[in-house]
Amino acid sequence: MAAALLDWFSRHKRDLPWRETYSPYHVWISEIMLQQTQMERGVDYFNRWIARFPDLTSLATAQQDEVLKLWEGLGYYSRARNLHKAAQIVMDQHGGTLPTSTEALLSLPGIGPYTARAIASIAFKQDVCVVDANVERVVSRLYDIEQPIKSRQAQEEVGKFALRLLPKGHARDFNQALMEFGSLVCSPRNPACTGCCLADFCLARKNGVQEDRPVIVKAPSPIYISMATGVLIHDGRILTQKRKADDIWGNLWEFPGGVVEAGETPGQAVIREYLEETGLIVNHPEPIASFKHSFTRYRVTLHAFRVTLLSSPEELILKAAQEHRWAGWSEIMKLAFPAGHRKLVRHLHNDSKFLAKVNP
DNA sequence: TAGTCGTGGAC
DNA sequence: TGTCCAAGACT
């Protein structure tokens, strides 16, 4: 099986930037970026990242706002915050060189069991196996594992089988082969069993249950909510606030707003949220547009308004954020926003009548 | 250990 | 207002 996989990989592996030199820094960045992220999206972010932060030192010395800006849109922003923090730890405690042992890697923020083993094997060619969603799927089909794949028992079996398959000395290629094979051939839906180089070994295929492996526990239904946000212009500048560090979208910027409560219109919600979050009294909410986006289990319709300031800007007291800024448009474009607010910014960027009211 | 953390794309 | 999914980590 391992020989067949390695042969398949040598013929079908994708041309990816971090595979050019396998530098530990490149491998590390790619592994963090690809967590819960599809390959096609990750490549663009990786190239922009490396162009700005070509090495560990440049990352460690960067401002967090710029790190988050380069991550904007990728989601799971703790990955970016932890990456930044870990780079500084490597500078301080490891002489600027990424440690090679899985134990030392595990101690760095943002590096868990998967990523530690991925770096150890792919960058440092150590004989350790990785278990990600692809490996879970391929192995659970090869061995027809019937237990729910996230159960402890199934996880242990997958790890055991993966280690048994691993050809010593070839972990770099083998681990990538297993994952890439899971992504391109042994896919979640419509696996390409016809012509599959492992079909003869596959118990799930033999039993005709390949579509039912791995066994997934059904995810809970999404929750639909409405949110409202307000764009407040004063003296040609727009009020933005930086979210608290430990909350969702930690350290990203946004316009004040929040969830539309029952019995309340989105316009009323904006006025209430402004008072609650900033102490400012605003009124005359004028609809701009609505945007759909989602996060974790929520599906959001974000209602955006322009609002007018009634109170004095000196009365601003932040209650839901760590910092605020009255920003001109070029500054807005440099800040990192969550996806919903980024859609609003993009919309406003194409509205010349709106831009005319704002400082450049 | 179960919940939380984002997002866009495939179907 | 459909469902599922992704090279997981953290608490």
Short mmCIF file of C-alpha atoms (C1' of nucleotides) in Angstrom, two decimals:
data_model
loop_
_atom_site.label_atom_id
_atom_site.label_comp_id
_atom_site.label_asym_id
_atom_site.label_seq_id
_atom_site.Cartn_x
_atom_site.Cartn_y
_atom_site.Cartn_z
CA MET A 1 0.00 0.00 0.00
CA ALA A 2 2.76 2.41 0.92
CA ALA A 3 4.60 1.73 -2.30
CA ALA A 4 1.44 2.27 -4.34
CA LEU A 5 0.75 5.52 -2.50
CA LEU A 6 4.28 6.85 -2.94
CA ASP A 7 4.15 5.97 -6.61
CA TRP A 8 0.81 7.74 -6.98
CA PHE A 9 2.19 10.79 -5.17
CA SER A 10 5.27 10.99 -7.38
CA ARG A 11 3.00 11.22 -10.42
CA HIS A 12 0.14 13.36 -9.12
CA LYS A 13 1.43 15.64 -6.39
CA ARG A 14 0.45 19.26 -6.77
CA ASP A 15 2.97 21.96 -7.40
CA LEU A 16 2.88 23.91 -4.13
CA PRO A 17 5.15 26.75 -3.08
CA TRP A 18 6.25 25.25 0.24
CA ARG A 19 7.34 22.10 -1.61
CA GLU A 20 10.09 23.97 -3.42
CA THR A 21 12.59 23.93 -0.55
CA TYR A 22 10.63 22.45 2.39
CA SER A 23 12.15 25.13 4.59
CA PRO A 24 10.84 24.61 8.14
CA TYR A 25 9.41 28.13 8.23
CA HIS A 26 7.51 27.60 4.97
CA VAL A 27 6.21 24.23 6.13
CA TRP A 28 5.11 25.70 9.43
CA ILE A 29 3.23 28.59 7.85
CA SER A 30 1.55 26.31 5.33
CA GLU A 31 0.46 23.84 8.00
CA ILE A 32 -1.11 26.53 10.17
CA MET A 33 -2.81 28.14 7.18
CA LEU A 34 -4.22 24.88 5.92
CA GLN A 35 -5.85 23.93 9.20
CA GLN A 36 -9.55 23.61 8.40
CA THR A 37 -8.86 25.43 5.14
CA GLN A 38 -9.02 24.26 1.55
CA MET A 39 -5.77 24.05 -0.38
CA GLU A 40 -6.77 26.41 -3.17
CA ARG A 41 -7.48 29.24 -0.75
CA GLY A 42 -4.39 28.55 1.30
CA VAL A 43 -1.93 28.95 -1.58
CA ASP A 44 -2.85 32.58 -2.28
CA TYR A 45 -2.64 33.52 1.36
CA PHE A 46 0.69 31.68 1.68
CA ASN A 47 2.28 33.56 -1.22
CA ARG A 48 1.15 36.95 0.06
CA TRP A 49 2.34 36.03 3.55
CA ILE A 50 5.81 34.95 2.42
CA ALA A 51 6.16 38.07 0.30
CA ARG A 52 5.61 40.19 3.41
CA PHE A 53 7.12 37.90 6.06
CA PRO A 54 9.85 35.97 4.23
CA ASP A 55 11.38 34.59 7.40
CA LEU A 56 10.77 34.04 11.07
CA THR A 57 12.45 37.28 12.13
CA SER A 58 10.27 39.46 9.94
CA LEU A 59 7.18 37.79 11.39
CA ALA A 60 8.35 38.04 15.00
CA THR A 61 9.06 41.76 14.71
CA ALA A 62 5.83 42.67 12.88
CA GLN A 63 2.86 44.49 14.38
CA GLN A 64 -0.08 42.22 15.18
CA ASP A 65 -2.47 44.45 13.23
CA GLU A 66 -0.49 43.78 10.08
CA VAL A 67 -0.35 40.05 10.79
CA LEU A 68 -4.13 39.99 11.15
CA LYS A 69 -4.55 42.03 7.98
CA LEU A 70 -2.69 39.36 6.00
CA TRP A 71 -4.91 36.73 7.59
CA GLU A 72 -8.13 38.69 6.95
CA GLY A 73 -10.78 36.43 5.44
CA LEU A 74 -9.12 33.13 6.37
CA GLY A 75 -11.01 32.74 9.63
CA TYR A 76 -9.98 31.15 12.91
CA TYR A 77 -7.94 34.22 13.75
CA SER A 78 -6.33 32.67 16.82
CA ARG A 79 -4.17 30.84 14.28
CA ALA A 80 -2.65 34.15 13.21
CA ARG A 81 -2.33 35.48 16.74
CA ASN A 82 -0.68 32.25 17.92
CA LEU A 83 1.62 32.11 14.89
CA HIS A 84 2.82 35.60 15.66
CA LYS A 85 3.28 34.79 19.33
CA ALA A 86 5.08 31.53 18.55
CA ALA A 87 7.51 33.31 16.21
CA GLN A 88 8.48 35.60 19.08
CA ILE A 89 8.94 32.63 21.41
CA VAL A 90 11.17 30.91 18.85
CA MET A 91 13.27 34.08 18.63
CA ASP A 92 13.53 34.38 22.41
CA GLN A 93 13.92 30.76 23.45
CA HIS A 94 15.18 28.83 20.42
CA GLY A 95 17.67 31.23 18.90
CA GLY A 96 15.41 31.98 15.95
CA THR A 97 15.35 28.38 14.71
CA LEU A 98 12.20 26.27 14.77
CA PRO A 99 12.74 23.32 17.15
CA THR A 100 12.75 19.85 15.57
CA SER A 101 11.26 17.61 18.23
CA THR A 102 7.50 17.06 18.34
CA GLU A 103 7.59 17.78 22.08
CA ALA A 104 9.19 21.19 21.66
CA LEU A 105 6.93 21.99 18.70
CA LEU A 106 3.86 21.02 20.75
CA SER A 107 4.75 23.57 23.39
CA LEU A 108 4.42 26.42 20.88
CA PRO A 109 1.03 28.16 20.73
CA GLY A 110 -1.11 27.04 17.81
CA ILE A 111 0.83 23.80 17.27
CA GLY A 112 -1.16 20.74 18.29
CA PRO A 113 -0.69 17.01 17.69
CA TYR A 114 -1.31 17.17 13.96
CA THR A 115 0.86 20.18 13.19
CA ALA A 116 3.76 19.06 15.40
CA ARG A 117 3.92 15.78 13.54
CA ALA A 118 3.42 17.40 10.18
CA ILE A 119 6.37 19.75 10.73
CA ALA A 120 8.53 16.98 12.21
CA SER A 121 7.91 14.70 9.24
CA ILE A 122 7.58 17.11 6.31
CA ALA A 123 10.25 19.62 7.30
CA PHE A 124 12.60 17.41 9.34
CA LYS A 125 11.91 13.99 7.79
CA GLN A 126 11.23 12.28 11.10
CA ASP A 127 9.39 8.97 11.11
CA VAL A 128 6.15 10.11 12.68
CA CYS A 129 2.70 9.80 11.17
CA VAL A 130 0.02 12.47 10.91
CA VAL A 131 -3.73 12.09 11.36
CA ASP A 132 -5.87 14.74 9.73
CA ALA A 133 -9.32 14.51 8.17
CA ASN A 134 -7.85 13.05 4.97
CA VAL A 135 -5.94 10.34 6.81
CA GLU A 136 -9.02 9.56 8.89
CA ARG A 137 -11.05 9.09 5.74
CA VAL A 138 -8.52 7.03 3.78
CA VAL A 139 -7.63 4.76 6.68
CA SER A 140 -11.21 4.32 7.85
CA ARG A 141 -12.06 3.13 4.35
CA LEU A 142 -9.01 0.91 3.89
CA TYR A 143 -9.78 -0.86 7.18
CA ASP A 144 -13.55 -0.31 7.20
CA ILE A 145 -13.61 1.29 10.65
CA GLU A 146 -17.21 1.27 11.89
CA GLN A 147 -16.85 3.37 15.03
CA PRO A 148 -17.63 7.09 14.75
CA ILE A 149 -14.39 8.54 13.45
CA LYS A 150 -14.06 11.17 16.17
CA SER A 151 -14.37 8.57 18.95
CA ARG A 152 -11.26 7.83 20.94
CA GLN A 153 -11.25 4.22 19.81
CA ALA A 154 -11.41 5.12 16.12
CA GLN A 155 -8.72 7.79 16.52
CA GLU A 156 -6.39 5.27 18.14
CA GLU A 157 -7.00 2.77 15.37
CA VAL A 158 -6.33 5.30 12.65
CA GLY A 159 -3.07 6.29 14.30
CA LYS A 160 -2.06 2.66 14.72
CA PHE A 161 -2.79 1.76 11.10
CA ALA A 162 -1.12 4.90 9.78
CA LEU A 163 2.04 4.11 11.74
CA ARG A 164 1.99 0.54 10.50
CA LEU A 165 1.80 1.76 6.90
CA LEU A 166 4.53 4.38 7.26
CA PRO A 167 7.69 3.32 5.39
CA LYS A 168 10.65 4.35 7.52
CA GLY A 169 12.68 7.13 6.02
CA HIS A 170 9.87 8.30 3.74
CA ALA A 171 7.59 10.13 6.16
CA ARG A 172 7.85 13.43 4.30
CA ASP A 173 6.42 12.01 1.10
CA PHE A 174 4.25 9.35 2.64
CA ASN A 175 2.33 11.68 4.95
CA GLN A 176 1.74 14.17 2.19
CA ALA A 177 0.80 11.34 -0.15
CA LEU A 178 -1.83 10.03 2.24
CA MET A 179 -3.37 13.48 2.65
CA GLU A 180 -3.21 14.46 -1.00
CA PHE A 181 -4.63 11.09 -1.99
CA GLY A 182 -7.49 11.65 0.41
CA SER A 183 -8.11 15.06 -1.08
CA LEU A 184 -7.90 14.16 -4.77
CA VAL A 185 -8.92 10.48 -5.02
CA CYS A 186 -10.41 9.15 -1.79
CA SER A 187 -12.67 12.18 -1.46
CA PRO A 188 -15.62 12.64 0.90
CA ARG A 189 -18.20 12.44 -1.89
CA ASN A 190 -17.91 10.31 -5.00
CA PRO A 191 -14.54 8.75 -4.24
CA ALA A 192 -12.72 7.75 -7.43
CA CYS A 193 -12.64 4.06 -6.65
CA THR A 194 -12.49 3.10 -10.32
CA GLY A 195 -8.82 3.05 -11.12
CA CYS A 196 -7.82 3.70 -7.51
CA CYS A 197 -4.36 2.28 -6.86
CA LEU A 198 -5.48 1.06 -3.43
CA ALA A 199 -8.81 -0.46 -4.47
CA ASP A 200 -7.51 -4.00 -4.08
CA PHE A 201 -6.60 -3.31 -0.45
CA CYS A 202 -9.76 -1.41 0.52
CA LEU A 203 -12.08 -3.25 2.92
CA ALA A 204 -14.80 -0.62 2.70
CA ARG A 205 -14.76 -0.96 -1.08
CA LYS A 206 -14.87 -4.73 -0.74
CA ASN A 207 -17.87 -4.40 1.57
CA GLY A 208 -19.53 -1.77 -0.61
CA VAL A 209 -19.64 0.82 2.16
CA GLN A 210 -16.96 3.26 1.01
CA GLU A 211 -19.54 6.06 0.88
CA ASP A 212 -20.46 5.37 4.51
CA ARG A 213 -16.89 5.69 5.81
CA PRO A 214 -15.83 7.43 7.87
CA VAL A 215 -18.85 7.40 10.19
CA ILE A 216 -19.63 11.04 10.91
CA VAL A 217 -21.78 12.21 13.81
CA LYS A 218 -24.27 14.62 12.32
CA ALA A 219 -23.51 18.26 13.00
CA PRO A 220 -26.16 20.38 14.76
CA SER A 221 -28.38 22.55 12.59
CA PRO A 222 -27.24 26.09 11.91
CA ILE A 223 -28.72 28.98 13.87
CA TYR A 224 -30.05 31.91 11.84
CA ILE A 225 -29.65 35.37 13.29
CA SER A 226 -29.89 38.96 12.19
CA MET A 227 -27.22 41.47 13.09
CA ALA A 228 -27.07 45.19 12.56
CA THR A 229 -24.17 47.56 12.26
CA GLY A 230 -23.86 51.30 11.78
CA VAL A 231 -21.39 53.43 9.88
CA LEU A 232 -20.98 56.74 11.68
CA ILE A 233 -19.20 59.60 9.91
CA HIS A 234 -18.09 62.59 11.95
CA ASP A 235 -15.81 65.29 10.58
CA GLY A 236 -15.12 63.14 7.54
CA ARG A 237 -13.91 60.21 9.57
CA ILE A 238 -15.53 56.87 10.41
CA LEU A 239 -15.80 55.35 13.86
CA THR A 240 -14.17 51.93 14.13
CA GLN A 241 -13.42 49.88 17.20
CA LYS A 242 -10.99 47.06 17.90
CA ARG A 243 -12.58 43.97 19.36
CA LYS A 244 -11.42 42.56 22.66
CA ALA A 245 -8.59 40.03 22.50
CA ASP A 246 -10.39 37.00 23.88
CA ASP A 247 -13.69 37.32 22.04
CA ILE A 248 -14.58 35.96 18.64
CA TRP A 249 -12.70 37.90 15.94
CA GLY A 250 -10.28 38.92 18.70
CA ASN A 251 -8.19 42.02 17.90
CA LEU A 252 -9.96 42.58 14.58
CA TRP A 253 -11.69 45.89 13.81
CA GLU A 254 -15.38 46.50 13.20
CA PHE A 255 -18.14 49.07 13.14
CA PRO A 256 -20.28 49.12 16.28
CA GLY A 257 -23.35 46.90 16.18
CA GLY A 258 -24.70 43.57 17.36
CA VAL A 259 -27.46 41.01 17.30
CA VAL A 260 -31.00 42.14 16.46
CA GLU A 261 -33.12 41.09 19.43
CA ALA A 262 -36.67 39.72 19.24
CA GLY A 263 -39.31 42.41 18.75
CA GLU A 264 -36.77 44.87 17.46
CA THR A 265 -36.07 46.15 13.97
CA PRO A 266 -32.49 46.21 12.68
CA GLY A 267 -32.58 50.00 12.73
CA GLN A 268 -33.61 50.01 16.38
CA ALA A 269 -30.89 47.51 17.15
CA VAL A 270 -28.21 49.78 15.70
CA ILE A 271 -29.30 52.70 17.88
CA ARG A 272 -29.41 50.49 20.98
CA GLU A 273 -26.04 48.87 20.25
CA TYR A 274 -24.38 52.23 19.71
CA LEU A 275 -25.55 53.38 23.10
CA GLU A 276 -24.56 50.11 24.80
CA GLU A 277 -21.17 49.74 23.13
CA THR A 278 -20.00 53.34 22.84
CA GLY A 279 -22.27 55.51 24.97
CA LEU A 280 -23.02 57.56 21.87
CA ILE A 281 -26.54 58.54 20.88
CA VAL A 282 -27.19 58.07 17.17
CA ASN A 283 -30.37 58.18 15.11
CA HIS A 284 -31.75 58.26 11.56
CA PRO A 285 -30.49 54.83 10.52
CA GLU A 286 -30.43 54.80 6.71
CA PRO A 287 -30.15 51.33 5.16
CA ILE A 288 -27.02 50.76 3.08
CA ALA A 289 -27.37 47.09 2.19
CA SER A 290 -27.60 43.64 3.76
CA PHE A 291 -24.92 40.98 3.62
CA LYS A 292 -25.08 37.27 4.24
CA HIS A 293 -22.23 35.46 5.86
CA SER A 294 -21.73 32.71 8.37
CA PHE A 295 -19.45 31.75 11.20
CA THR A 296 -19.19 28.51 13.12
CA ARG A 297 -22.80 27.37 13.46
CA TYR A 298 -24.39 30.76 12.79
CA ARG A 299 -25.86 32.06 9.56
CA VAL A 300 -25.99 35.82 9.66
CA THR A 301 -27.84 38.48 7.76
CA LEU A 302 -25.94 41.65 8.50
CA HIS A 303 -28.03 44.81 8.08
CA ALA A 304 -25.82 47.84 7.55
CA PHE A 305 -26.90 51.42 8.14
CA ARG A 306 -25.53 54.89 8.05
CA VAL A 307 -26.25 56.64 11.31
CA THR A 308 -26.12 60.24 12.46
CA LEU A 309 -24.45 61.41 15.64
CA LEU A 310 -26.65 63.28 18.14
CA SER A 311 -24.32 63.44 21.12
CA SER A 312 -20.83 64.84 21.24
CA PRO A 313 -17.98 62.55 20.15
CA GLU A 314 -16.27 63.38 23.45
CA GLU A 315 -18.94 61.31 25.20
CA LEU A 316 -17.58 58.12 23.65
CA ILE A 317 -16.89 55.43 26.26
CA LEU A 318 -15.91 52.03 24.87
CA LYS A 319 -17.69 49.17 26.57
CA ALA A 320 -17.37 46.32 24.07
CA ALA A 321 -13.98 47.07 22.56
CA GLN A 322 -10.37 47.76 23.62
CA GLU A 323 -9.66 50.73 21.36
CA HIS A 324 -11.36 53.02 18.87
CA ARG A 325 -10.25 55.07 15.91
CA TRP A 326 -11.82 57.80 13.82
CA ALA A 327 -10.45 56.63 10.50
CA GLY A 328 -10.20 58.05 7.02
CA TRP A 329 -10.83 55.70 4.13
CA SER A 330 -7.24 54.73 3.42
CA GLU A 331 -6.85 53.77 7.05
CA ILE A 332 -10.05 51.72 6.94
CA MET A 333 -8.60 49.79 4.03
CA LYS A 334 -5.56 48.84 6.09
CA LEU A 335 -7.48 47.41 9.06
CA ALA A 336 -8.49 43.76 9.37
CA PHE A 337 -12.28 43.24 9.52
CA PRO A 338 -14.35 40.08 10.01
CA ALA A 339 -15.86 38.81 6.76
CA GLY A 340 -19.28 40.41 7.19
CA HIS A 341 -17.87 43.84 7.86
CA ARG A 342 -15.30 43.38 5.09
CA LYS A 343 -18.21 42.87 2.68
CA LEU A 344 -19.67 46.15 3.88
CA VAL A 345 -16.33 47.91 3.38
CA ARG A 346 -16.08 46.50 -0.15
CA HIS A 347 -19.60 47.73 -0.87
CA LEU A 348 -18.83 51.23 0.37
CA HIS A 349 -15.58 51.26 -1.57
CA ASN A 350 -17.64 51.14 -4.79
CA ASP A 351 -20.01 53.92 -3.69
CA SER A 352 -18.54 57.20 -4.92
CA LYS A 353 -21.27 59.27 -3.25
CA PHE A 354 -20.37 57.72 0.06
CA LEU A 355 -16.63 58.11 -0.42
CA ALA A 356 -17.13 61.79 -1.17
CA LYS A 357 -18.27 62.27 2.43
CA VAL A 358 -15.17 60.66 3.92
CA ASN A 359 -11.59 61.81 4.20
CA PRO A 360 -9.28 59.89 1.88
"C1'" DT B 1 -14.82 16.09 26.50
"C1'" DA B 2 -17.77 18.79 24.23
"C1'" DG B 3 -18.11 23.50 22.75
"C1'" DT B 4 -15.96 27.18 20.39
"C1'" DC B 5 -13.45 29.32 16.92
"C1'" DG B 6 -14.50 31.48 10.36
"C1'" DT B 7 -14.92 31.15 5.87
"C1'" DG B 8 -16.04 30.16 1.11
"C1'" DG B 9 -16.89 26.54 -2.02
"C1'" DA B 10 -18.93 22.09 -3.82
"C1'" DC B 11 -23.03 19.89 -4.57
"C1'" DT C 1 -33.33 29.63 6.49
"C1'" DG C 2 -29.91 23.30 2.57
"C1'" DT C 3 -25.98 20.46 3.85
"C1'" DC C 4 -21.46 19.23 4.08
"C1'" DC C 5 -16.73 20.00 4.13
"C1'" DA C 6 -11.61 21.59 4.92
"C1'" DA C 7 -3.40 19.63 6.07
"C1'" DG C 8 -7.09 21.34 14.06
"C1'" DA C 9 -6.19 23.89 18.40
"C1'" DC C 10 -7.71 25.33 22.60
"C1'" DT C 11 -10.35 25.30 26.80
#
